[in-house]
mmCIF file of C-alpha atoms in Angstrom:
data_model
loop_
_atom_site.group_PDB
_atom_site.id
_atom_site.type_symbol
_atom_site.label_atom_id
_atom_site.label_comp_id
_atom_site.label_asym_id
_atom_site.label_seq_id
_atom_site.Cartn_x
_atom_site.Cartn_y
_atom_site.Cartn_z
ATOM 1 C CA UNK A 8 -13.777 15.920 26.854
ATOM 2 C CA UNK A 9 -15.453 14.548 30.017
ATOM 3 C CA UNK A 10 -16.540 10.818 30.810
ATOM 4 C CA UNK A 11 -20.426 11.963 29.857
ATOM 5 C CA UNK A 12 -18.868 11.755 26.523
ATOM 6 C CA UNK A 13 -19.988 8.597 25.401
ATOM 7 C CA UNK A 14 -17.414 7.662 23.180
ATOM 8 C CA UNK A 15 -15.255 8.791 26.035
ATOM 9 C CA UNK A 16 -16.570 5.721 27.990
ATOM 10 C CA UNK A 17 -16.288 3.266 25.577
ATOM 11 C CA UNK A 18 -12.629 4.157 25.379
ATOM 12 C CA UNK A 19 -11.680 4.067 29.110
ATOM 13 C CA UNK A 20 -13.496 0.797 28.799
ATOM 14 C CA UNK A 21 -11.514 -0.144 26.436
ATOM 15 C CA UNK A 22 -8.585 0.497 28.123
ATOM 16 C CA UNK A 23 -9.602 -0.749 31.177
ATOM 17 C CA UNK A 24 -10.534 -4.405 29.425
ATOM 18 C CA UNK A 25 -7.317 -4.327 27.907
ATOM 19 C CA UNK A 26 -5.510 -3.527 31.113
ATOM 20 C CA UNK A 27 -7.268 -7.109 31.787
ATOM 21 C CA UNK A 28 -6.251 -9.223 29.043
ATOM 22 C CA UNK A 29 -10.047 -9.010 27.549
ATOM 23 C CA UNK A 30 -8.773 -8.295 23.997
ATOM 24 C CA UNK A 31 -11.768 -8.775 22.413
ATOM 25 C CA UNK A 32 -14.197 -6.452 24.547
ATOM 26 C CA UNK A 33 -11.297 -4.021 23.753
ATOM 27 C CA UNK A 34 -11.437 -4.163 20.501
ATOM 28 C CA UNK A 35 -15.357 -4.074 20.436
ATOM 29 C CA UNK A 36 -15.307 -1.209 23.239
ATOM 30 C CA UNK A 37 -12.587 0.796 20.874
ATOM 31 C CA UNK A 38 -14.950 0.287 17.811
ATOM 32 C CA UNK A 39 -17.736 1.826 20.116
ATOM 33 C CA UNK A 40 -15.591 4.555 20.942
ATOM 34 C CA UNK A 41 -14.437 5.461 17.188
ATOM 35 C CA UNK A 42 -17.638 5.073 16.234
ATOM 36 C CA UNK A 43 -19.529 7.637 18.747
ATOM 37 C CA UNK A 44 -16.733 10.914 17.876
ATOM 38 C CA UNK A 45 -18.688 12.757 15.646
ATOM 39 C CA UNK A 46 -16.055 15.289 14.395
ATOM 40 C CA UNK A 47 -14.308 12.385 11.724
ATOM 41 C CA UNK A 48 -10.718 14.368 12.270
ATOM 42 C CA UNK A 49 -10.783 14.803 15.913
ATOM 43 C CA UNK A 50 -7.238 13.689 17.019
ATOM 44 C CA UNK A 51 -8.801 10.968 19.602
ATOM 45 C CA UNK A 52 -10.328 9.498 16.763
ATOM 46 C CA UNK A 53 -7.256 8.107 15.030
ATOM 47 C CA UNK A 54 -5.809 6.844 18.301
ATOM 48 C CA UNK A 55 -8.639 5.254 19.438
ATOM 49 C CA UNK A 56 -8.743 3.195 15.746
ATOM 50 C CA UNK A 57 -5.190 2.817 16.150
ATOM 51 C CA UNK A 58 -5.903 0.679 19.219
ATOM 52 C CA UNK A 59 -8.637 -1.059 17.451
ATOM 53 C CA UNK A 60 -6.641 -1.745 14.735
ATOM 54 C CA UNK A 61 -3.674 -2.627 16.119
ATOM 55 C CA UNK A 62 -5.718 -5.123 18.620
ATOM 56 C CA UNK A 63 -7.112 -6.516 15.674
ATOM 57 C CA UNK A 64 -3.772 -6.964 13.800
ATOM 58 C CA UNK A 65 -2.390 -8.871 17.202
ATOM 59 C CA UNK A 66 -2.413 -12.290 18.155
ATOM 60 C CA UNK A 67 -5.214 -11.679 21.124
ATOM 61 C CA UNK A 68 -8.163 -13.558 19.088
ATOM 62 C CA UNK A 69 -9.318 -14.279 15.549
ATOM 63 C CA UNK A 70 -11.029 -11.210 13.865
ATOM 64 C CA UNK A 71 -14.801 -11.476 13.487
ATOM 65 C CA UNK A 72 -16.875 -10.914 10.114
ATOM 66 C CA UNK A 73 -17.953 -7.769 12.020
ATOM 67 C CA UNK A 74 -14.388 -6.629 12.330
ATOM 68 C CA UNK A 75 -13.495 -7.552 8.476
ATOM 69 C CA UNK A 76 -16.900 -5.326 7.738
ATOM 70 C CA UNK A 77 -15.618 -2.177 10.028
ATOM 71 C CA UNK A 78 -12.534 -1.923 8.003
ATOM 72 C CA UNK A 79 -14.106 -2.202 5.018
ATOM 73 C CA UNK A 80 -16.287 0.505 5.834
ATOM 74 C CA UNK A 81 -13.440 2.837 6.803
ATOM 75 C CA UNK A 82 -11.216 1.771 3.982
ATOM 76 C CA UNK A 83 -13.636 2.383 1.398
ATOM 77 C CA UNK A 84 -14.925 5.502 2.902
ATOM 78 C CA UNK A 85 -13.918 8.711 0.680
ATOM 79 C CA UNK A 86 -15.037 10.909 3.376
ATOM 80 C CA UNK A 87 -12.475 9.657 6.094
ATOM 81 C CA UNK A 88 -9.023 10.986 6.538
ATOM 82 C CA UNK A 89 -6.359 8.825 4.486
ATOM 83 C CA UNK A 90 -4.926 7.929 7.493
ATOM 84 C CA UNK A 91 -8.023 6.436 8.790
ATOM 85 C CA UNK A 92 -8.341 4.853 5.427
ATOM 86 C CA UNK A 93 -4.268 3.387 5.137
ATOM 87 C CA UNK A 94 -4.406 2.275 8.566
ATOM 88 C CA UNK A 95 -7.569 0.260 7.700
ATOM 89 C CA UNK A 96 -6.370 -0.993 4.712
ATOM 90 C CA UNK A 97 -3.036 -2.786 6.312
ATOM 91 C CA UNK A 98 -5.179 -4.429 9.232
ATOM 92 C CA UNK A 99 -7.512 -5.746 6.487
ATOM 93 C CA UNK A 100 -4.678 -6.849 4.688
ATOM 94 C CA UNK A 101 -3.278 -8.348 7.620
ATOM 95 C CA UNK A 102 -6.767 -10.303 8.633
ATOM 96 C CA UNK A 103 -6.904 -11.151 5.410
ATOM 97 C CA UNK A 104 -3.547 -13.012 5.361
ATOM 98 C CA UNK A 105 -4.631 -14.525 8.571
ATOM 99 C CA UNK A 106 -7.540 -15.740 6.772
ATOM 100 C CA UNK A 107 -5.328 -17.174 4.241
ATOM 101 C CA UNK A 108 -7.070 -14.874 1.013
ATOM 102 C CA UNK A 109 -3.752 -14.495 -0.387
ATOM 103 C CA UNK A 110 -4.960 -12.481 -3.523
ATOM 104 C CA UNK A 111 -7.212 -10.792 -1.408
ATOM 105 C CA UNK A 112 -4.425 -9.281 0.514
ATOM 106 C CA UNK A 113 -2.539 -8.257 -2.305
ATOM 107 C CA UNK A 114 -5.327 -6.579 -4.018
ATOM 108 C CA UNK A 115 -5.833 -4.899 -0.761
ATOM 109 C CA UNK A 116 -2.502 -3.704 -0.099
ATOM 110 C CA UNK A 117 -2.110 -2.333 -3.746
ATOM 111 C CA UNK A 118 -4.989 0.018 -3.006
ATOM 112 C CA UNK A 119 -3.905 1.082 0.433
ATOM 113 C CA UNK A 120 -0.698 1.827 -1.166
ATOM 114 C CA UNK A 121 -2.612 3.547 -4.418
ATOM 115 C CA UNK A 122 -4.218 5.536 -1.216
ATOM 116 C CA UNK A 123 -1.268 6.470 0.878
ATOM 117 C CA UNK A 124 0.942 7.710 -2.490
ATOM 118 C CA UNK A 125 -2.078 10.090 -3.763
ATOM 119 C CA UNK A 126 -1.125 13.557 -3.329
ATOM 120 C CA UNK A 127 -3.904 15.450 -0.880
ATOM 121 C CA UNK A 128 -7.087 16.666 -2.894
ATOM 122 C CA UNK A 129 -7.046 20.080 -1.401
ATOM 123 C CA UNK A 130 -5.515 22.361 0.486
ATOM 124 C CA UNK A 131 -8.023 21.328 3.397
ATOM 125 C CA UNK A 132 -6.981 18.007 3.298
ATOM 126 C CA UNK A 133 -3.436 19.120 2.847
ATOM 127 C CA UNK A 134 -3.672 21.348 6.093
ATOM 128 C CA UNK A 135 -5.080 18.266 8.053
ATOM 129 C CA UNK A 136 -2.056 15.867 7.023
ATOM 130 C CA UNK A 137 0.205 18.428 8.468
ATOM 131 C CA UNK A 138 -1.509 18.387 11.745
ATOM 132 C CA UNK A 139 0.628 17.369 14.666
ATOM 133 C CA UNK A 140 -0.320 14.500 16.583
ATOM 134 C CA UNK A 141 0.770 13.173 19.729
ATOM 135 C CA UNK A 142 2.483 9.920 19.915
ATOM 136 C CA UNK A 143 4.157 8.087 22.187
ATOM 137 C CA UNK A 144 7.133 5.220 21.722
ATOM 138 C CA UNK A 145 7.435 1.715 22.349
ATOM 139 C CA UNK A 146 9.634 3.215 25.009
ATOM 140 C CA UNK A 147 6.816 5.644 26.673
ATOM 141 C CA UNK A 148 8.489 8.434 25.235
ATOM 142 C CA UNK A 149 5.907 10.902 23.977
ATOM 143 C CA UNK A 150 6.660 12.533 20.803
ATOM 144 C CA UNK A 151 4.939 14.445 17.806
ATOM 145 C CA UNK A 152 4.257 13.270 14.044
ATOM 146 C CA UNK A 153 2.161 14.784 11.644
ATOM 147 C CA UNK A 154 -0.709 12.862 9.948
ATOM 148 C CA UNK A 155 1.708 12.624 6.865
ATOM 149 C CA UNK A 156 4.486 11.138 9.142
ATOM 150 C CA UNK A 157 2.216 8.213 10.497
ATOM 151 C CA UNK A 158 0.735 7.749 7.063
ATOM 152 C CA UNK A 159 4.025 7.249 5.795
ATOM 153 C CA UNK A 160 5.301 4.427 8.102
ATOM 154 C CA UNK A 161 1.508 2.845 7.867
ATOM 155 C CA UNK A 162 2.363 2.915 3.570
ATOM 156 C CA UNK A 163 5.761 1.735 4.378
ATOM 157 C CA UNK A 164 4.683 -1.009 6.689
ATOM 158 C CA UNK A 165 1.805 -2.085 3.144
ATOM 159 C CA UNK A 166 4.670 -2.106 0.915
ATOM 160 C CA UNK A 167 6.896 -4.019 3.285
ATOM 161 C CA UNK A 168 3.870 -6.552 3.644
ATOM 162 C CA UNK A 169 2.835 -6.485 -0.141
ATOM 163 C CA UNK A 170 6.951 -6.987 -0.767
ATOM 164 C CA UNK A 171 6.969 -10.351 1.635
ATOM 165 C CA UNK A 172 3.723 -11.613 0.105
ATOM 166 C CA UNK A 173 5.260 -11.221 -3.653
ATOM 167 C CA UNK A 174 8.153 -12.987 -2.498
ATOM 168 C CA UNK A 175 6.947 -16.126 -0.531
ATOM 169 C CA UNK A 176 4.025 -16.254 -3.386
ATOM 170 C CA UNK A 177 7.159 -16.655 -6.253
ATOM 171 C CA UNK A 178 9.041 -19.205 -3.755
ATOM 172 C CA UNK A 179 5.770 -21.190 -3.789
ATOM 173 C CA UNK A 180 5.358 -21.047 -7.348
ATOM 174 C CA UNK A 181 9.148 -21.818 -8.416
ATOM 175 C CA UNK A 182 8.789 -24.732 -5.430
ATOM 176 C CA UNK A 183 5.725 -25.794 -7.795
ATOM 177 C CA UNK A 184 7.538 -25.732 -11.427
ATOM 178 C CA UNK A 185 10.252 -28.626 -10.245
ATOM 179 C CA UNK A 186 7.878 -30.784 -9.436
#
């Protein structure tokens, strides 16, 4: 990996307009980036839609149609690892909360979760979930999960958000019947 890498340019870029409080050239410079690694389970790859994703999922700006349409693409994507796929599922989930499509966002979660609880098709893919990836903490610690590990607290994080949106939804509607 060198910076004549183009994908490896879009991601310093995106750091580097992070590092600046220029979320949204981040997030577009990450999507740049993700989009330019050819080999689709490269370990870069997942971090650098990790910090797309989890831009997108922050408060920086309001996600674009573009953005809804990149996740989309990734979700629905049978080619991509299921981490690629869970991860994009919860931000979509997420944007579309923000976006206030309620059923939407359940129907999405339900399939990210349908996604993350499959068993792996093969022993290839099964091999690649057990890869060891490097992570670091909240705290800057640096430690290592496997793909299986992060796609478990991504599926945990769906159900959690599926849970809350089930909840509030039968407040709502048992606010609704006393009237």
């Amino acid at each position: 990996m060198s910076l004549a890498d183009p994908w490896m340019r879009h991601q310093v870029a995106a750091l580097t307009c992070w590092n600046q409080g220029k979320h949204r050239e981040a997030a577009t410079e990450y999507w740049l980036a993700f989009r330019g690694i050819p080999n689709s389970t490269h370990q870069a790859r997942y971090h650098i839609l990790h910090g797309y994703t989890s831009t997108l999922r922050g408060d920086y700006f309001e996600a674009t149609d573009d953005d809804v349409k990149n996740m989309e693409q990734i979700f629905r994507d049978k080619h991509e690892p299921r981490l690629f796929r869970l991860e994009a599922g919860y931000t979509l989930g997420v944007m579309s909360y923000c976006r206030s499509e309620r059923l939407k966002c359940q129907e999405i979660y339900h399939h990210a979760i349908t996604i993350g609880e499959k068993q792996p098709k093969n022993s290839k893919q099964e091999r690649l979930e057990q890869t060891r990836m490097i992570t670091v903490t909240p705290g800057g610690e640096q430690t290592q999960k496997t793909m299986k590990e992060l796609m478990d607290v991504v599926l945990k994080d769906c159900q959690d958000n599926l849970n809350q949106l089930n909840r509030s939804t039968a407040r709502t509607a048992s606010s609704l019947e006393r009237w």
